[in-house]
Amino acid sequence: QQQVKQSPQSLIVQKGGISIINCAYENTAFDYFPWYQQFPGKGPALLIAIRPDVSEKKEGRFTISFNKSAKQFSLHIMDSQPGDSATYFCAATKAAGNKLTFGGGTRVLVKP
Amino acid sequence: DTGVSQDPRHKITKRGQNVTFRCDPISEHNRLYWYRQTLGQGPEFLTYFQNEAQLEKSRLLSDRFSAERPKGSFSTLEIQRTEQGDSAMYLCASSLYRGLDNQPQHFGDGTRLSIL
């Protein structure tokens, strides 16, 4: 059972553009939603995370938008740079210390 | 903060052999997790420990898999009688659990297992 669905599977964006990745979840018990960035041969690195009591969180060029009623959340990468080219995973869990359920990932390619 | 360390980074073995991986978490972290990631997919949860206690195991963790964290510090994941389907990246993560005030999980760079 895929509890976190992520789209698109891949996207190409020009340098300076906006990358948008969407996730939807099923389990209403989830209350912590992190995003991870993964480069080839490396482990996932925490990028930004949000709890459902806020609708938006911004850290630098990365913004999470959260819609609790729709059970959806998204990552926006503003002013995308070639160094942002990586695979991005959304995840969900019941509180930050418990097991993570990951989406299928989105490969982002930023063209110079 | 030296990060989560995993060893070896790569392991190639023949089908039917046993393999063991090691994970050293961030030193003050009391929770340690194992995930498995196949090519093009997101990581899937296998098991986790709080200190030395194994608190949860996924149904993905067949009886050929065993994990330990004997002293509440490093952990080992052993796969017995390896099969082709075991080929994957095995990721370890750790976090600091303090009741309500939880911290996020930090991952190591994984051990890539290839079964010949």
PDB file of C-alpha atoms in Angstrom:
ATOM      1  CA  GLN A   1       0.000   0.000   0.000  1.00  0.00           C
ATOM      2  CA  GLN A   2       1.568   3.251  -1.162  1.00  0.00           C
ATOM      3  CA  GLN A   3       0.647   5.688   1.555  1.00  0.00           C
ATOM      4  CA  VAL A   4       2.506   8.660   0.081  1.00  0.00           C
ATOM      5  CA  LYS A   5       2.156   9.374  -3.625  1.00  0.00           C
ATOM      6  CA  GLN A   6       4.626  11.742  -5.271  1.00  0.00           C
ATOM      7  CA  SER A   7       4.521  13.466  -8.643  1.00  0.00           C
ATOM      8  CA  PRO A   8       5.980  14.059 -11.132  1.00  0.00           C
ATOM      9  CA  GLN A   9       8.524  11.259 -11.401  1.00  0.00           C
ATOM     10  CA  SER A  10      10.897  13.635 -13.127  1.00  0.00           C
ATOM     11  CA  LEU A  11      11.071  17.228 -14.246  1.00  0.00           C
ATOM     12  CA  ILE A  12      13.387  19.488 -16.171  1.00  0.00           C
ATOM     13  CA  VAL A  13      13.606  23.168 -15.332  1.00  0.00           C
ATOM     14  CA  GLN A  14      15.737  26.003 -16.641  1.00  0.00           C
ATOM     15  CA  LYS A  15      18.184  27.737 -14.341  1.00  0.00           C
ATOM     16  CA  GLY A  16      16.333  30.419 -12.426  1.00  0.00           C
ATOM     17  CA  GLY A  17      12.973  28.690 -12.824  1.00  0.00           C
ATOM     18  CA  ILE A  18      10.664  27.180 -10.219  1.00  0.00           C
ATOM     19  CA  SER A  19      10.547  23.439  -9.528  1.00  0.00           C
ATOM     20  CA  ILE A  20       7.299  22.157  -8.033  1.00  0.00           C
ATOM     21  CA  ILE A  21       6.889  18.672  -6.588  1.00  0.00           C
ATOM     22  CA  ASN A  22       3.612  17.398  -5.171  1.00  0.00           C
ATOM     23  CA  CYS A  23       2.774  14.722  -2.628  1.00  0.00           C
ATOM     24  CA  ALA A  24      -0.462  13.269  -1.331  1.00  0.00           C
ATOM     25  CA  TYR A  25      -0.926  11.086   1.706  1.00  0.00           C
ATOM     26  CA  GLU A  26      -3.647   8.780   2.945  1.00  0.00           C
ATOM     27  CA  ASN A  27      -2.991   8.250   6.639  1.00  0.00           C
ATOM     28  CA  THR A  28      -4.562  11.082   8.632  1.00  0.00           C
ATOM     29  CA  ALA A  29      -2.430  10.104  11.621  1.00  0.00           C
ATOM     30  CA  PHE A  30       0.660  11.484   9.876  1.00  0.00           C
ATOM     31  CA  ASP A  31       1.735  14.705  11.547  1.00  0.00           C
ATOM     32  CA  TYR A  32       5.261  15.422  10.336  1.00  0.00           C
ATOM     33  CA  PHE A  33       6.244  15.859   6.694  1.00  0.00           C
ATOM     34  CA  PRO A  34       9.940  16.169   5.794  1.00  0.00           C
ATOM     35  CA  TRP A  35      11.521  16.551   2.375  1.00  0.00           C
ATOM     36  CA  TYR A  36      14.838  14.908   1.575  1.00  0.00           C
ATOM     37  CA  GLN A  37      17.341  15.596  -1.198  1.00  0.00           C
ATOM     38  CA  GLN A  38      19.465  12.748  -2.517  1.00  0.00           C
ATOM     39  CA  PHE A  39      22.465  12.864  -4.837  1.00  0.00           C
ATOM     40  CA  PRO A  40      23.721   9.729  -6.628  1.00  0.00           C
ATOM     41  CA  GLY A  41      25.695   7.473  -4.307  1.00  0.00           C
ATOM     42  CA  LYS A  42      24.675   9.437  -1.224  1.00  0.00           C
ATOM     43  CA  GLY A  43      22.072   9.030   1.464  1.00  0.00           C
ATOM     44  CA  PRO A  44      19.011  11.287   1.692  1.00  0.00           C
ATOM     45  CA  ALA A  45      19.713  14.646   3.323  1.00  0.00           C
ATOM     46  CA  LEU A  46      16.986  16.518   5.201  1.00  0.00           C
ATOM     47  CA  LEU A  47      15.981  19.659   3.331  1.00  0.00           C
ATOM     48  CA  ILE A  48      12.967  21.109   5.106  1.00  0.00           C
ATOM     49  CA  ALA A  49      10.035  19.797   7.129  1.00  0.00           C
ATOM     50  CA  ILE A  50       6.563  20.924   8.135  1.00  0.00           C
ATOM     51  CA  ARG A  51       3.879  20.046  10.669  1.00  0.00           C
ATOM     52  CA  PRO A  52       0.167  20.283   9.780  1.00  0.00           C
ATOM     53  CA  ASP A  53      -0.492  23.221  12.099  1.00  0.00           C
ATOM     54  CA  VAL A  54       1.081  25.577   9.531  1.00  0.00           C
ATOM     55  CA  SER A  55       0.172  26.001   5.873  1.00  0.00           C
ATOM     56  CA  GLU A  56       3.554  27.138   4.608  1.00  0.00           C
ATOM     57  CA  LYS A  57       7.191  27.046   5.634  1.00  0.00           C
ATOM     58  CA  LYS A  58      10.057  28.733   3.854  1.00  0.00           C
ATOM     59  CA  GLU A  59      13.793  28.183   4.221  1.00  0.00           C
ATOM     60  CA  GLY A  60      15.904  30.055   1.728  1.00  0.00           C
ATOM     61  CA  ARG A  61      14.867  29.047  -1.793  1.00  0.00           C
ATOM     62  CA  PHE A  62      12.800  26.085  -0.540  1.00  0.00           C
ATOM     63  CA  THR A  63       9.134  26.393   0.439  1.00  0.00           C
ATOM     64  CA  ILE A  64       6.686  23.743   1.617  1.00  0.00           C
ATOM     65  CA  SER A  65       2.979  24.347   1.132  1.00  0.00           C
ATOM     66  CA  PHE A  66       0.598  22.175   3.142  1.00  0.00           C
ATOM     67  CA  ASN A  67      -3.125  21.556   2.602  1.00  0.00           C
ATOM     68  CA  LYS A  68      -4.437  19.482   5.492  1.00  0.00           C
ATOM     69  CA  SER A  69      -8.009  19.120   4.192  1.00  0.00           C
ATOM     70  CA  ALA A  70      -6.796  17.835   0.833  1.00  0.00           C
ATOM     71  CA  LYS A  71      -4.052  15.725   2.459  1.00  0.00           C
ATOM     72  CA  GLN A  72      -1.518  17.216   0.066  1.00  0.00           C
ATOM     73  CA  PHE A  73       1.776  19.021   0.395  1.00  0.00           C
ATOM     74  CA  SER A  74       4.264  20.361  -2.085  1.00  0.00           C
ATOM     75  CA  LEU A  75       7.850  21.550  -2.384  1.00  0.00           C
ATOM     76  CA  HIS A  76       8.705  24.647  -4.355  1.00  0.00           C
ATOM     77  CA  ILE A  77      12.328  25.303  -5.303  1.00  0.00           C
ATOM     78  CA  MET A  78      12.674  28.937  -6.300  1.00  0.00           C
ATOM     79  CA  ASP A  79      15.448  30.253  -8.546  1.00  0.00           C
ATOM     80  CA  SER A  80      16.518  26.668  -9.343  1.00  0.00           C
ATOM     81  CA  GLN A  81      20.260  26.150  -9.794  1.00  0.00           C
ATOM     82  CA  PRO A  82      22.215  23.369 -11.543  1.00  0.00           C
ATOM     83  CA  GLY A  83      23.420  22.266  -8.116  1.00  0.00           C
ATOM     84  CA  ASP A  84      19.803  21.507  -7.205  1.00  0.00           C
ATOM     85  CA  SER A  85      19.805  18.671  -9.733  1.00  0.00           C
ATOM     86  CA  ALA A  86      19.035  15.678  -7.536  1.00  0.00           C
ATOM     87  CA  THR A  87      16.257  13.318  -6.528  1.00  0.00           C
ATOM     88  CA  TYR A  88      13.776  14.714  -4.039  1.00  0.00           C
ATOM     89  CA  PHE A  89      11.670  12.591  -1.715  1.00  0.00           C
ATOM     90  CA  CYS A  90       8.708  13.627   0.345  1.00  0.00           C
ATOM     91  CA  ALA A  91       8.001  11.607   3.465  1.00  0.00           C
ATOM     92  CA  ALA A  92       5.508  11.393   6.281  1.00  0.00           C
ATOM     93  CA  THR A  93       5.450  10.027   9.794  1.00  0.00           C
ATOM     94  CA  LYS A  94       3.510  10.080  13.035  1.00  0.00           C
ATOM     95  CA  ALA A  95       5.803  12.476  14.912  1.00  0.00           C
ATOM     96  CA  ALA A  96       9.386  13.167  13.929  1.00  0.00           C
ATOM     97  CA  GLY A  97      10.937  10.290  15.803  1.00  0.00           C
ATOM     98  CA  ASN A  98       9.070   7.449  14.159  1.00  0.00           C
ATOM     99  CA  LYS A  99       9.489   5.489  10.946  1.00  0.00           C
ATOM    100  CA  LEU A 100       9.281   7.460   7.720  1.00  0.00           C
ATOM    101  CA  THR A 101       7.016   6.551   4.811  1.00  0.00           C
ATOM    102  CA  PHE A 102       8.561   7.889   1.614  1.00  0.00           C
ATOM    103  CA  GLY A 103       7.117   8.906  -1.711  1.00  0.00           C
ATOM    104  CA  GLY A 104       8.548   7.425  -4.892  1.00  0.00           C
ATOM    105  CA  GLY A 105      10.875  10.349  -5.601  1.00  0.00           C
ATOM    106  CA  THR A 106      11.222  13.066  -8.238  1.00  0.00           C
ATOM    107  CA  ARG A 107      14.355  13.440 -10.335  1.00  0.00           C
ATOM    108  CA  VAL A 108      14.980  17.118 -10.938  1.00  0.00           C
ATOM    109  CA  LEU A 109      17.324  18.309 -13.662  1.00  0.00           C
ATOM    110  CA  VAL A 110      18.160  22.001 -13.758  1.00  0.00           C
ATOM    111  CA  LYS A 111      19.525  23.070 -17.134  1.00  0.00           C
ATOM    112  CA  PRO A 112      22.024  25.934 -17.190  1.00  0.00           C
TER     113      PRO A 112
ATOM    114  CA  ASP B   1      28.836  15.921  14.658  1.00  0.00           C
ATOM    115  CA  THR B   2      30.494  13.315  12.468  1.00  0.00           C
ATOM    116  CA  GLY B   3      27.239  12.147  10.889  1.00  0.00           C
ATOM    117  CA  VAL B   4      25.907   8.638  10.436  1.00  0.00           C
ATOM    118  CA  SER B   5      28.592   6.235   9.256  1.00  0.00           C
ATOM    119  CA  GLN B   6      27.957   2.976   7.397  1.00  0.00           C
ATOM    120  CA  ASP B   7      30.372   0.206   6.536  1.00  0.00           C
ATOM    121  CA  PRO B   8      31.067  -1.195   4.042  1.00  0.00           C
ATOM    122  CA  ARG B   9      29.938   1.233   1.337  1.00  0.00           C
ATOM    123  CA  HIS B  10      29.731  -1.547  -1.219  1.00  0.00           C
ATOM    124  CA  LYS B  11      29.331  -5.300  -0.860  1.00  0.00           C
ATOM    125  CA  ILE B  12      29.326  -7.821  -3.685  1.00  0.00           C
ATOM    126  CA  THR B  13      28.554 -11.391  -2.785  1.00  0.00           C
ATOM    127  CA  LYS B  14      27.302 -14.613  -4.276  1.00  0.00           C
ATOM    128  CA  ARG B  15      23.759 -15.783  -3.809  1.00  0.00           C
ATOM    129  CA  GLY B  16      23.401 -17.881  -0.687  1.00  0.00           C
ATOM    130  CA  GLN B  17      26.151 -16.146   1.264  1.00  0.00           C
ATOM    131  CA  ASN B  18      25.616 -14.262   4.508  1.00  0.00           C
ATOM    132  CA  VAL B  19      26.420 -10.563   4.768  1.00  0.00           C
ATOM    133  CA  THR B  20      26.607  -8.133   7.679  1.00  0.00           C
ATOM    134  CA  PHE B  21      26.479  -4.355   7.591  1.00  0.00           C
ATOM    135  CA  ARG B  22      27.398  -1.918  10.321  1.00  0.00           C
ATOM    136  CA  CYS B  23      25.948   1.478  11.196  1.00  0.00           C
ATOM    137  CA  ASP B  24      27.397   4.018  13.615  1.00  0.00           C
ATOM    138  CA  PRO B  25      24.798   6.681  14.446  1.00  0.00           C
ATOM    139  CA  ILE B  26      25.371  10.278  15.477  1.00  0.00           C
ATOM    140  CA  SER B  27      26.801   9.918  18.962  1.00  0.00           C
ATOM    141  CA  GLU B  28      24.010  11.404  21.082  1.00  0.00           C
ATOM    142  CA  HIS B  29      21.182   9.844  19.042  1.00  0.00           C
ATOM    143  CA  ASN B  30      19.181   7.169  20.843  1.00  0.00           C
ATOM    144  CA  ARG B  31      17.071   6.009  17.900  1.00  0.00           C
ATOM    145  CA  LEU B  32      18.502   4.091  14.966  1.00  0.00           C
ATOM    146  CA  TYR B  33      16.633   3.039  11.823  1.00  0.00           C
ATOM    147  CA  TRP B  34      17.292   0.725   8.897  1.00  0.00           C
ATOM    148  CA  TYR B  35      15.748   1.313   5.470  1.00  0.00           C
ATOM    149  CA  ARG B  36      16.135  -0.403   2.131  1.00  0.00           C
ATOM    150  CA  GLN B  37      16.162   1.496  -1.164  1.00  0.00           C
ATOM    151  CA  THR B  38      15.956  -0.128  -4.580  1.00  0.00           C
ATOM    152  CA  LEU B  39      16.887   1.703  -7.759  1.00  0.00           C
ATOM    153  CA  GLY B  40      14.472   4.475  -8.630  1.00  0.00           C
ATOM    154  CA  GLN B  41      12.389   4.040  -5.499  1.00  0.00           C
ATOM    155  CA  GLY B  42      12.047   5.752  -2.163  1.00  0.00           C
ATOM    156  CA  PRO B  43      13.532   4.160   0.956  1.00  0.00           C
ATOM    157  CA  GLU B  44      11.373   1.546   2.687  1.00  0.00           C
ATOM    158  CA  PHE B  45      11.409   1.104   6.449  1.00  0.00           C
ATOM    159  CA  LEU B  46      12.847  -2.152   7.790  1.00  0.00           C
ATOM    160  CA  THR B  47      13.279  -1.771  11.550  1.00  0.00           C
ATOM    161  CA  TYR B  48      14.246   0.620  14.297  1.00  0.00           C
ATOM    162  CA  PHE B  49      15.774   0.688  17.757  1.00  0.00           C
ATOM    163  CA  GLN B  50      15.523   2.941  20.738  1.00  0.00           C
ATOM    164  CA  ASN B  51      18.756   2.424  22.606  1.00  0.00           C
ATOM    165  CA  GLU B  52      19.232  -1.360  22.499  1.00  0.00           C
ATOM    166  CA  ALA B  53      15.530  -2.246  22.211  1.00  0.00           C
ATOM    167  CA  GLN B  54      14.161  -3.165  18.788  1.00  0.00           C
ATOM    168  CA  LEU B  55      10.789  -1.416  18.767  1.00  0.00           C
ATOM    169  CA  GLU B  56       9.373  -2.281  15.360  1.00  0.00           C
ATOM    170  CA  LYS B  57      10.053  -4.566  12.413  1.00  0.00           C
ATOM    171  CA  SER B  58       8.512  -4.260   8.974  1.00  0.00           C
ATOM    172  CA  ARG B  59       6.879  -7.198   7.246  1.00  0.00           C
ATOM    173  CA  LEU B  60       9.616  -6.638   4.639  1.00  0.00           C
ATOM    174  CA  LEU B  61      12.077  -8.006   7.182  1.00  0.00           C
ATOM    175  CA  SER B  62      11.932 -11.738   6.515  1.00  0.00           C
ATOM    176  CA  ASP B  63      13.385 -14.280   8.915  1.00  0.00           C
ATOM    177  CA  ARG B  64      16.634 -14.159   6.902  1.00  0.00           C
ATOM    178  CA  PHE B  65      17.179 -10.644   8.183  1.00  0.00           C
ATOM    179  CA  SER B  66      18.280  -9.822  11.702  1.00  0.00           C
ATOM    180  CA  ALA B  67      19.322  -6.540  13.257  1.00  0.00           C
ATOM    181  CA  GLU B  68      20.977  -5.834  16.564  1.00  0.00           C
ATOM    182  CA  ARG B  69      22.051  -2.856  18.593  1.00  0.00           C
ATOM    183  CA  PRO B  70      23.640  -4.587  21.575  1.00  0.00           C
ATOM    184  CA  LYS B  71      24.936  -1.631  23.547  1.00  0.00           C
ATOM    185  CA  GLY B  72      22.628   1.035  22.246  1.00  0.00           C
ATOM    186  CA  SER B  73      25.346   2.553  20.078  1.00  0.00           C
ATOM    187  CA  PHE B  74      26.263   0.953  16.714  1.00  0.00           C
ATOM    188  CA  SER B  75      23.955  -1.485  14.969  1.00  0.00           C
ATOM    189  CA  THR B  76      24.434  -4.424  12.617  1.00  0.00           C
ATOM    190  CA  LEU B  77      22.101  -5.751   9.961  1.00  0.00           C
ATOM    191  CA  GLU B  78      22.700  -9.345   8.856  1.00  0.00           C
ATOM    192  CA  ILE B  79      21.185 -11.048   5.849  1.00  0.00           C
ATOM    193  CA  GLN B  80      21.469 -14.810   5.748  1.00  0.00           C
ATOM    194  CA  ARG B  81      21.295 -16.932   2.589  1.00  0.00           C
ATOM    195  CA  THR B  82      21.190 -13.878   0.331  1.00  0.00           C
ATOM    196  CA  GLU B  83      18.880 -13.862  -2.694  1.00  0.00           C
ATOM    197  CA  GLN B  84      18.911 -11.823  -5.915  1.00  0.00           C
ATOM    198  CA  GLY B  85      16.045  -9.743  -4.593  1.00  0.00           C
ATOM    199  CA  ASP B  86      18.174  -8.560  -1.688  1.00  0.00           C
ATOM    200  CA  SER B  87      20.223  -6.380  -4.027  1.00  0.00           C
ATOM    201  CA  ALA B  88      19.575  -2.831  -2.863  1.00  0.00           C
ATOM    202  CA  MET B  89      20.988   0.107  -0.953  1.00  0.00           C
ATOM    203  CA  TYR B  90      20.683  -0.389   2.788  1.00  0.00           C
ATOM    204  CA  LEU B  91      20.383   2.927   4.587  1.00  0.00           C
ATOM    205  CA  CYS B  92      20.821   3.666   8.257  1.00  0.00           C
ATOM    206  CA  ALA B  93      19.424   6.753   9.963  1.00  0.00           C
ATOM    207  CA  SER B  94      19.488   8.072  13.501  1.00  0.00           C
ATOM    208  CA  SER B  95      17.563  10.608  15.532  1.00  0.00           C
ATOM    209  CA  LEU B  96      17.279  11.958  19.046  1.00  0.00           C
ATOM    210  CA  TYR B  97      14.018  10.983  20.695  1.00  0.00           C
ATOM    211  CA  ARG B  98      13.034  13.098  23.690  1.00  0.00           C
ATOM    212  CA  GLY B  99       9.341  12.303  24.022  1.00  0.00           C
ATOM    213  CA  LEU B 100       7.235  15.091  22.525  1.00  0.00           C
ATOM    214  CA  ASP B 101      10.203  17.089  21.323  1.00  0.00           C
ATOM    215  CA  ASN B 102      11.440  14.811  18.557  1.00  0.00           C
ATOM    216  CA  GLN B 103      14.214  15.507  16.106  1.00  0.00           C
ATOM    217  CA  PRO B 104      14.351  14.504  12.435  1.00  0.00           C
ATOM    218  CA  GLN B 105      16.197  11.512  11.082  1.00  0.00           C
ATOM    219  CA  HIS B 106      19.650  11.890   9.594  1.00  0.00           C
ATOM    220  CA  PHE B 107      20.832   9.325   7.072  1.00  0.00           C
ATOM    221  CA  GLY B 108      24.153   7.727   6.298  1.00  0.00           C
ATOM    222  CA  ASP B 109      25.349   7.174   2.724  1.00  0.00           C
ATOM    223  CA  GLY B 110      24.270   3.555   2.762  1.00  0.00           C
ATOM    224  CA  THR B 111      25.717   0.164   1.900  1.00  0.00           C
ATOM    225  CA  ARG B 112      25.077  -0.944  -1.663  1.00  0.00           C
ATOM    226  CA  LEU B 113      24.589  -4.717  -1.813  1.00  0.00           C
ATOM    227  CA  SER B 114      24.950  -6.551  -5.109  1.00  0.00           C
ATOM    228  CA  ILE B 115      24.108 -10.254  -5.300  1.00  0.00           C
ATOM    229  CA  LEU B 116      25.785 -12.173  -8.115  1.00  0.00           C
TER     230      LEU B 116
END
